[in-house]
Amino acid sequence: MVNPSIQTLVIKNLINFLLILALVVVAIAGMNYRALSKQAIENQALAHAKLVRAGLTAHMKGNIMHKRSYYLDEIRQLHNINSLEIVRGASITAQFGVGMGYEKVADEITEQVFITKQPLFIMNEFTLAPTIRAIIPYIASSEGDLNCLSCHQVDEGAVIGAVDIVMDVSEYQRRSFMVLVGIFTTIVIFTSLILLNTARTIQKHVQRPLEDLIKTADSAYHSHQPVNPNNFKTREFVNVANEINLFNDDVIAHQDMLKEKNRELEQLNDEVESTLRETVYTIGVIEEQRSKETSNHTKRVTLYSQLIAQKIGLTPREIELVTAAAPLHDIGKIGIPDSILLKPGKLDSAEYEVIKNHTSIGFSMLNHSERDILRSGAIIALQHHERWNGEGYPQGLKGENIHIFGRIVALADVFDALYSSRVYKKAWDIESIIKLINEERGQHFDPQLVDIFLENIDEIVAICDQYPSNSEIKK
Ligand SMILES: [Fe+2]
Ligand SMILES: [Fe+2]
């Protein structure tokens, strides 16, 4: 999931906040406007009632009550009056009778108004044709020009009657609605402007500088160039740029220190390995001395093995390992008694079996180690007398089941034994050796190694010439 941007988060929160604000403002405005509208309608109804009362009183005083229907009809024609009816109070009915045809008989609601003596307004606003019914009582008073008591036989404060007006309020509702729409539209417009401006400000002063900062910080880290604080206008970004530079300097200093430490470690490791190589080689030479091997046999076998490993394309580390471990190939001879190892004549079969043990003795001497060189030495010690066709010892391994190190040293060791003289034999000539090795291709030796070996026989012979045996018998 991709995290939202600062701009998205701020705008989202702002929209929520402004939406709630707009709803609250519209609700308050709506309620207030409704109250004001209702008040205005009620005032209008009261004004109509006063007008009717004044007109009726005038008619009464002018003694033209019989013409009052014309006057009332005129008022009925006024805008937004749906109906206008007069309701006689009990005292008037008692004095003048039940009244004329257009006068209404008091219903339950009007009776209630007669009791409370207070105007009653009943809104019927949730319909397609909203109305308000206003029932306004006429209270007898002797004050002012309209002295009711001069005509009516009632007490001061008694209810003479009431006017019952039903007025159309759809126009008021429409206006209220339009005002609310106006308020809402204004809020939406202002909100949109605020959002646009906020988005622009965030984009300009936060988002873009932040992206620039990330980019420059990234390249600063990789190219080790400092971030330029002058590229930023706001104080916070300048501070962050300075902090990044401080942090980056610190990282670079640590990296340099780590590189130095790493170099030192590599050097130490090289020294340890080179010491181990020398030690291993020296052990090989010691064994060579004890076995009365021709001198430099260990050196030559090591160099042949290295050359073959290079020519067949082993990895640099494998070449290092076979080169370092080859001197250990006969290390197991340390465990063979002198009487057998140094016996000048031919060995009998029992003695030969004892000699063969030098492979597994060498393996057990070295195999416990965790070091690659010694473990490679263990493999070479164990397998350098195995034969490609499976007729070797000690395990009779066949083909590629013999480790490549074992196959390489086997060839190098046999070649050197043939090409150098021993106390009991002369060195073979090179042609005879090549012939034998060819015959043993796929028998004693790995055929691919034989091919490589013979292709490079000149270099092999050159090694031998460089490190001859001291007791060299003329070849
Ligand atoms: Fe051996
Ligand atoms: Fe050897």
Coordinates of C-alpha atoms and ligand atoms in Angstrom, one line a residue:
M1 CA 0.0 0.0 0.0
V2 CA 1.3 3.4 -1.0
N3 CA 1.3 5.9 1.9
P4 CA -0.7 9.1 1.2
S5 CA 1.1 12.4 0.5
I6 CA 1.1 15.3 3.0
Q7 CA -1.0 17.2 0.6
T8 CA -3.6 14.4 0.4
L9 CA -3.8 14.1 4.1
V10 CA -4.1 17.8 4.8
I11 CA -6.7 18.3 2.1
K12 CA -8.7 15.3 3.2
N13 CA -8.8 16.6 6.8
L14 CA -9.6 20.1 5.6
I15 CA -12.5 18.9 3.5
N16 CA -13.9 16.9 6.4
F17 CA -13.6 19.9 8.7
L18 CA -15.0 22.4 6.2
L19 CA -17.9 20.1 5.3
I20 CA -18.9 19.8 9.0
L21 CA -18.5 23.6 9.3
A22 CA -20.7 24.2 6.2
L23 CA -23.4 21.8 7.5
V24 CA -23.4 23.5 11.0
V25 CA -23.5 27.0 9.4
V26 CA -26.3 26.0 7.0
A27 CA -28.3 24.3 9.9
I28 CA -28.0 27.4 12.2
A29 CA -28.8 29.7 9.3
G30 CA -31.7 27.5 8.3
M31 CA -33.2 27.4 11.8
N32 CA -32.7 31.2 12.3
Y33 CA -34.2 32.0 8.9
R34 CA -37.1 29.7 9.5
A35 CA -37.8 31.4 12.9
L36 CA -37.5 34.9 11.3
S37 CA -39.8 33.9 8.5
K38 CA -42.3 32.4 10.9
Q39 CA -42.2 35.6 12.9
A40 CA -42.7 37.7 9.8
I41 CA -45.7 35.6 8.7
E42 CA -47.2 35.8 12.2
N43 CA -46.7 39.6 12.2
Q44 CA -48.4 39.8 8.9
A45 CA -51.3 37.7 10.1
L46 CA -51.5 40.0 13.2
A47 CA -51.5 43.1 10.9
H48 CA -54.3 41.5 8.8
A49 CA -56.3 40.9 12.0
K50 CA -55.8 44.5 13.1
L51 CA -56.9 45.7 9.7
V52 CA -60.0 43.5 9.8
R53 CA -60.8 44.7 13.3
A54 CA -60.3 48.3 12.5
G55 CA -62.5 48.0 9.3
L56 CA -65.2 46.2 11.2
T57 CA -65.2 48.8 14.0
A58 CA -65.3 51.6 11.4
H59 CA -68.3 49.9 9.7
M60 CA -70.0 49.5 13.0
K61 CA -69.4 53.1 14.0
G62 CA -70.5 54.3 10.5
N63 CA -73.6 52.1 10.9
I64 CA -72.8 50.3 7.7
M65 CA -72.2 46.8 9.1
H66 CA -74.4 45.4 6.3
K67 CA -71.7 46.5 3.8
R68 CA -68.8 44.8 5.7
S69 CA -68.8 41.8 3.4
Y70 CA -67.4 44.0 0.6
Y71 CA -64.6 45.1 2.8
L72 CA -63.8 41.6 4.0
D73 CA -63.8 40.3 0.4
E74 CA -61.3 43.0 -0.5
I75 CA -59.0 41.9 2.2
R76 CA -59.4 38.3 1.2
Q77 CA -58.1 39.3 -2.2
L78 CA -54.8 40.3 -0.7
H79 CA -51.7 38.4 -1.7
N80 CA -51.2 35.0 0.1
I81 CA -54.5 35.0 2.1
N82 CA -56.2 31.7 1.3
S83 CA -59.2 32.2 3.6
L84 CA -60.3 34.8 6.1
E85 CA -63.2 34.1 8.4
I86 CA -64.7 35.8 11.4
V87 CA -65.7 33.8 14.5
R88 CA -68.2 35.4 16.9
G89 CA -67.6 35.2 20.6
A90 CA -70.4 34.0 22.9
S91 CA -71.1 37.6 24.2
I92 CA -71.6 38.9 20.6
T93 CA -73.7 36.0 19.6
A94 CA -75.8 36.7 22.7
Q95 CA -76.0 40.5 21.8
F96 CA -76.4 40.3 18.0
G97 CA -77.3 36.7 17.1
V98 CA -75.4 34.0 15.3
G99 CA -74.0 36.3 12.6
M100 CA -73.9 36.3 8.8
G101 CA -73.3 33.5 6.5
Y102 CA -69.6 34.1 6.0
E103 CA -68.9 34.1 9.7
K104 CA -67.7 30.8 11.0
V105 CA -68.9 28.9 14.0
A106 CA -66.2 28.4 16.6
D107 CA -64.5 25.0 16.3
E108 CA -62.5 23.3 19.0
I109 CA -59.3 25.2 18.2
T110 CA -61.0 28.6 18.2
E111 CA -62.7 27.8 21.5
Q112 CA -59.2 27.2 22.9
V113 CA -58.1 30.6 21.7
F114 CA -61.2 32.1 23.3
I115 CA -60.0 30.6 26.6
T116 CA -56.3 31.5 26.4
K117 CA -57.0 34.9 24.7
Q118 CA -53.7 34.5 22.9
P119 CA -53.2 34.3 19.2
L120 CA -52.6 30.8 17.9
F121 CA -50.5 30.0 14.8
I122 CA -50.5 26.5 13.3
M123 CA -47.9 25.8 10.6
N124 CA -48.6 23.2 8.0
E125 CA -45.2 23.4 6.2
F126 CA -44.3 19.9 5.1
T127 CA -46.6 19.7 2.1
L128 CA -46.5 20.9 -1.5
A129 CA -48.8 23.9 -0.6
P130 CA -47.6 25.0 2.8
T131 CA -49.9 27.2 4.9
I132 CA -50.2 28.8 8.3
R133 CA -53.5 29.1 10.2
A134 CA -53.6 32.1 12.4
I135 CA -56.4 32.5 14.9
I136 CA -56.2 35.9 16.5
P137 CA -58.7 36.8 19.3
Y138 CA -60.3 40.2 19.6
I139 CA -60.2 41.3 23.2
A140 CA -62.6 44.0 24.3
S141 CA -61.0 47.2 25.3
S142 CA -62.3 50.7 26.2
E143 CA -59.0 52.3 25.4
G144 CA -58.3 54.4 22.3
D145 CA -60.5 55.2 19.3
L146 CA -61.7 51.6 19.1
N147 CA -63.7 51.6 22.3
C148 CA -65.4 48.2 22.0
L149 CA -67.5 48.8 25.1
S150 CA -69.3 51.6 23.4
C151 CA -71.1 49.1 21.1
H152 CA -70.6 45.7 22.7
Q153 CA -72.2 44.7 25.9
V154 CA -69.1 43.0 27.3
D155 CA -66.7 43.4 30.1
E156 CA -63.3 44.9 29.6
G157 CA -60.9 42.1 28.5
A158 CA -63.6 39.7 27.4
V159 CA -63.1 37.9 24.0
I160 CA -65.5 39.4 21.4
G161 CA -64.5 37.1 18.7
A162 CA -61.6 36.0 16.5
V163 CA -60.3 36.2 13.0
D164 CA -59.3 32.9 11.5
I165 CA -56.9 33.4 8.6
V166 CA -55.2 30.7 6.5
M167 CA -52.2 32.1 4.6
D168 CA -50.1 30.6 1.9
V169 CA -46.4 30.4 3.1
S170 CA -44.9 28.8 0.0
E171 CA -43.3 32.1 -1.0
Y172 CA -41.6 32.4 2.4
Q173 CA -40.4 28.8 2.2
R174 CA -39.1 29.3 -1.3
R175 CA -37.2 32.4 -0.2
S176 CA -35.8 30.5 2.9
F177 CA -34.7 27.7 0.6
M178 CA -33.1 30.2 -1.8
V179 CA -31.3 31.9 1.1
L180 CA -30.0 28.6 2.3
V181 CA -28.9 27.6 -1.2
G182 CA -27.1 31.0 -1.4
I183 CA -25.3 30.5 1.9
F184 CA -24.4 26.9 1.0
T185 CA -23.1 28.0 -2.5
T186 CA -21.1 30.8 -0.9
I187 CA -19.6 28.3 1.6
V188 CA -18.8 25.8 -1.2
I189 CA -17.1 28.5 -3.2
F190 CA -15.1 29.8 -0.3
T191 CA -14.3 26.3 0.8
S192 CA -13.1 25.4 -2.7
L193 CA -10.9 28.6 -2.8
I194 CA -9.5 27.7 0.6
L195 CA -8.8 24.1 -0.5
L196 CA -7.2 25.3 -3.7
N197 CA -5.0 27.8 -1.9
T198 CA -4.1 25.3 0.7
A199 CA -3.2 22.7 -1.9
R200 CA -1.1 25.2 -3.7
T201 CA 0.7 26.4 -0.6
I202 CA 1.4 22.8 0.5
Q203 CA 2.6 21.9 -3.0
K204 CA 4.9 25.0 -3.2
H205 CA 6.2 25.2 0.3
V206 CA 6.1 21.6 1.6
Q207 CA 5.7 18.9 -1.1
R208 CA 8.1 20.2 -3.7
P209 CA 10.9 21.3 -1.3
L210 CA 10.5 17.9 0.4
E211 CA 10.9 16.0 -2.9
D212 CA 13.9 18.2 -3.7
L213 CA 15.3 17.5 -0.3
I214 CA 14.8 13.7 -0.7
K215 CA 16.5 13.8 -4.2
T216 CA 19.4 15.9 -3.1
A217 CA 19.8 13.9 0.2
D218 CA 19.9 10.7 -1.9
S219 CA 22.5 12.1 -4.3
A220 CA 24.4 13.6 -1.4
Y221 CA 24.6 10.2 0.2
H222 CA 25.8 8.5 -3.0
S223 CA 28.1 11.2 -4.4
H224 CA 29.2 12.5 -0.9
Q225 CA 28.3 16.0 -2.0
P226 CA 26.6 18.2 0.7
V227 CA 23.0 19.3 0.3
N228 CA 22.9 23.1 -0.4
P229 CA 20.7 24.7 2.4
N230 CA 20.3 27.9 0.2
N231 CA 18.1 25.9 -2.2
F232 CA 15.3 26.0 0.4
K233 CA 13.2 29.0 1.4
T234 CA 11.6 27.9 4.7
R235 CA 13.6 27.7 8.0
E236 CA 12.6 24.1 8.7
F237 CA 13.9 22.8 5.4
V238 CA 17.2 24.7 5.8
N239 CA 17.5 23.1 9.3
V240 CA 16.8 19.6 7.8
A241 CA 19.4 20.2 5.0
N242 CA 22.0 21.2 7.6
E243 CA 21.2 18.1 9.7
I244 CA 21.4 15.9 6.7
N245 CA 24.9 17.3 5.9
L246 CA 26.0 16.7 9.5
F247 CA 24.6 13.1 9.4
N248 CA 26.2 12.5 6.0
D249 CA 29.6 13.7 7.2
D250 CA 29.3 11.3 10.0
V251 CA 28.3 8.4 7.8
I252 CA 31.2 9.2 5.4
A253 CA 33.7 9.3 8.3
H254 CA 32.3 5.9 9.5
Q255 CA 32.5 4.4 6.1
D256 CA 36.1 5.5 5.7
M257 CA 36.9 4.1 9.1
L258 CA 35.1 0.8 8.2
K259 CA 37.0 0.6 4.9
E260 CA 40.3 1.1 6.7
K261 CA 39.3 -1.6 9.3
N262 CA 38.3 -3.9 6.5
R263 CA 41.6 -3.4 4.7
E264 CA 43.4 -4.2 7.9
L265 CA 41.3 -7.3 8.4
E266 CA 41.9 -8.5 4.9
Q267 CA 45.7 -8.0 5.4
L268 CA 45.5 -9.9 8.6
N269 CA 43.5 -12.7 6.9
D270 CA 46.0 -12.8 4.1
E271 CA 48.8 -13.0 6.6
V272 CA 47.1 -15.8 8.5
E273 CA 46.4 -17.8 5.3
S274 CA 49.9 -17.2 4.0
T275 CA 51.4 -18.4 7.3
L276 CA 49.1 -21.5 7.1
R277 CA 50.2 -22.1 3.5
E278 CA 53.9 -21.9 4.5
T279 CA 53.3 -24.2 7.5
V280 CA 51.4 -26.7 5.4
Y281 CA 54.1 -26.6 2.8
T282 CA 56.8 -27.0 5.4
I283 CA 55.0 -30.0 6.9
G284 CA 54.9 -31.5 3.4
V285 CA 58.6 -31.0 3.0
I286 CA 59.3 -32.5 6.5
E287 CA 57.3 -35.6 5.4
E288 CA 59.2 -35.6 2.1
Q289 CA 62.5 -35.6 4.1
R290 CA 61.4 -38.5 6.3
S291 CA 60.2 -40.5 3.4
K292 CA 63.5 -39.9 1.7
E293 CA 61.6 -38.7 -1.3
T294 CA 63.6 -37.0 -4.0
S295 CA 64.1 -33.4 -3.0
N296 CA 61.7 -30.8 -4.3
H297 CA 59.1 -33.5 -5.0
T298 CA 56.6 -31.6 -2.8
K299 CA 57.4 -28.3 -4.6
R300 CA 57.0 -29.8 -8.0
V301 CA 53.8 -31.6 -7.3
T302 CA 52.4 -28.4 -5.9
L303 CA 53.3 -26.4 -9.0
Y304 CA 52.1 -29.1 -11.4
S305 CA 48.8 -29.2 -9.6
Q306 CA 48.5 -25.4 -9.6
L307 CA 49.2 -25.3 -13.4
I308 CA 46.6 -28.1 -14.2
A309 CA 44.0 -26.3 -11.9
Q310 CA 44.6 -23.1 -13.8
K311 CA 44.4 -24.7 -17.2
I312 CA 41.1 -26.6 -16.6
G313 CA 39.5 -23.3 -15.4
L314 CA 38.9 -23.9 -11.7
T315 CA 37.9 -20.8 -9.7
P316 CA 40.7 -18.6 -8.2
R317 CA 39.8 -19.9 -4.7
E318 CA 39.9 -23.5 -5.8
I319 CA 43.3 -22.9 -7.5
E320 CA 44.5 -21.4 -4.2
L321 CA 43.2 -24.4 -2.2
V322 CA 44.6 -27.2 -4.4
T323 CA 48.0 -25.3 -4.5
A324 CA 48.1 -24.8 -0.8
A325 CA 46.9 -28.4 0.1
A326 CA 48.8 -30.4 -2.5
P327 CA 52.0 -30.6 -0.2
L328 CA 49.9 -32.6 2.2
H329 CA 49.1 -35.5 -0.2
D330 CA 51.5 -38.0 1.5
I331 CA 51.3 -36.5 5.0
G332 CA 49.8 -39.8 6.2
K333 CA 53.2 -41.5 5.7
I334 CA 54.1 -40.0 9.1
G335 CA 52.1 -42.8 10.5
I336 CA 53.9 -45.6 8.6
P337 CA 56.7 -47.3 10.5
D338 CA 60.3 -46.6 9.2
S339 CA 60.9 -50.3 8.7
I340 CA 58.3 -50.3 5.9
L341 CA 58.5 -46.8 4.7
L342 CA 62.2 -46.7 4.4
K343 CA 62.7 -50.3 3.3
P344 CA 65.2 -50.3 0.5
G345 CA 64.0 -53.4 -1.3
K346 CA 60.7 -54.4 -2.7
L347 CA 57.8 -54.5 -0.3
D348 CA 55.8 -57.7 0.3
S349 CA 52.1 -57.5 -0.1
A350 CA 51.4 -57.1 3.7
E351 CA 53.9 -54.2 3.8
Y352 CA 52.3 -52.7 0.7
E353 CA 48.9 -52.9 2.5
V354 CA 50.4 -50.9 5.4
I355 CA 51.8 -48.3 3.0
K356 CA 48.4 -47.9 1.4
N357 CA 47.1 -46.8 4.8
H358 CA 48.9 -43.5 4.5
T359 CA 45.8 -42.2 2.6
S360 CA 43.3 -42.7 5.3
I361 CA 45.9 -41.8 8.0
G362 CA 46.4 -38.4 6.3
F363 CA 42.7 -37.9 6.0
S364 CA 42.1 -38.5 9.7
M365 CA 44.9 -36.2 10.6
L366 CA 43.4 -33.3 8.7
N367 CA 39.7 -33.8 8.4
H368 CA 38.9 -32.4 11.9
S369 CA 39.9 -28.9 10.8
E370 CA 37.5 -26.1 9.9
R371 CA 40.1 -24.4 7.7
D372 CA 39.5 -24.9 3.9
I373 CA 43.2 -25.5 3.2
L374 CA 43.4 -28.4 5.7
R375 CA 40.1 -29.9 4.7
S376 CA 41.3 -29.8 1.0
G377 CA 44.5 -31.4 2.2
A378 CA 42.3 -34.2 3.9
I379 CA 40.6 -34.9 0.6
I380 CA 43.8 -34.9 -1.4
A381 CA 45.5 -37.2 1.2
L382 CA 42.6 -39.6 1.0
Q383 CA 42.0 -39.7 -2.8
H384 CA 45.4 -39.2 -4.5
H385 CA 45.7 -42.9 -5.1
E386 CA 42.2 -43.4 -6.4
R387 CA 42.0 -44.3 -10.1
W388 CA 39.5 -43.0 -12.7
N389 CA 38.4 -46.6 -13.5
G390 CA 37.7 -47.4 -9.8
E391 CA 40.7 -49.6 -9.3
G392 CA 42.5 -47.3 -6.9
Y393 CA 42.6 -47.2 -3.1
P394 CA 41.5 -46.8 -0.4
Q395 CA 37.8 -46.5 -1.4
G396 CA 37.9 -47.6 -5.1
L397 CA 36.1 -44.4 -6.1
K398 CA 35.3 -44.0 -9.8
G399 CA 35.3 -41.1 -12.3
E400 CA 34.0 -37.9 -11.0
N401 CA 33.2 -39.4 -7.6
I402 CA 36.9 -38.7 -7.0
H403 CA 37.2 -35.1 -6.0
I404 CA 38.9 -32.9 -8.7
F405 CA 41.7 -32.1 -6.3
G406 CA 42.4 -35.8 -5.8
R407 CA 42.4 -36.4 -9.6
I408 CA 44.7 -33.5 -10.2
V409 CA 47.3 -34.5 -7.5
A410 CA 47.1 -38.1 -8.6
L411 CA 48.3 -37.2 -12.1
A412 CA 50.9 -34.6 -10.8
D413 CA 52.3 -37.1 -8.3
V414 CA 52.7 -40.0 -10.7
F415 CA 54.2 -37.8 -13.3
D416 CA 56.8 -36.5 -10.9
A417 CA 57.6 -40.0 -9.6
L418 CA 58.3 -41.2 -13.1
Y419 CA 60.2 -38.1 -14.2
S420 CA 62.5 -38.0 -11.2
S421 CA 65.0 -40.5 -10.3
R422 CA 64.8 -42.5 -7.1
V423 CA 67.4 -44.5 -5.2
Y424 CA 65.9 -47.6 -6.7
K425 CA 65.3 -46.4 -10.2
K426 CA 66.3 -43.9 -12.9
A427 CA 64.0 -41.3 -14.2
W428 CA 61.9 -42.2 -17.2
D429 CA 62.4 -40.2 -20.5
I430 CA 59.6 -37.9 -21.3
E431 CA 58.4 -39.8 -24.4
S432 CA 57.9 -42.9 -22.3
I433 CA 56.0 -41.0 -19.7
I434 CA 53.7 -39.3 -22.3
K435 CA 53.1 -42.8 -23.8
L436 CA 52.2 -44.2 -20.4
I437 CA 50.0 -41.3 -19.4
N438 CA 48.2 -41.6 -22.7
E439 CA 47.7 -45.3 -22.0
E440 CA 46.3 -44.5 -18.6
R441 CA 43.9 -41.9 -20.0
G442 CA 40.5 -43.0 -18.7
Q443 CA 42.2 -45.8 -16.7
H444 CA 44.3 -44.4 -14.0
F445 CA 43.7 -40.7 -14.9
D446 CA 40.8 -38.4 -15.7
P447 CA 40.9 -38.2 -19.5
Q448 CA 40.2 -34.5 -19.5
L449 CA 43.1 -33.8 -17.2
V450 CA 45.4 -36.0 -19.3
D451 CA 44.5 -33.9 -22.4
I452 CA 45.2 -30.6 -20.5
F453 CA 48.3 -32.0 -19.0
L454 CA 49.8 -33.2 -22.2
E455 CA 48.8 -30.0 -24.0
N456 CA 50.9 -28.1 -21.4
I457 CA 53.7 -30.7 -21.1
D458 CA 56.4 -28.1 -21.9
E459 CA 55.4 -25.9 -19.0
I460 CA 55.3 -29.0 -16.7
V461 CA 58.8 -30.0 -17.8
A462 CA 60.0 -26.4 -17.3
I463 CA 58.8 -26.6 -13.7
C464 CA 60.7 -29.8 -13.2
D465 CA 63.8 -28.2 -14.6
Q466 CA 63.4 -25.2 -12.4
Y467 CA 63.2 -27.4 -9.2
P468 CA 65.3 -30.4 -9.9
S469 CA 66.0 -33.2 -7.4
N470 CA 69.4 -33.0 -5.7
S471 CA 70.0 -36.7 -6.1
E472 CA 69.1 -36.4 -9.8
I473 CA 70.2 -39.4 -11.8
K474 CA 70.7 -38.5 -15.3
K475 CA 67.6 -38.9 -17.3
Ligands
FE1 FE 50.9 -41.2 -1.8
FE2 FE 54.1 -38.0 -3.7

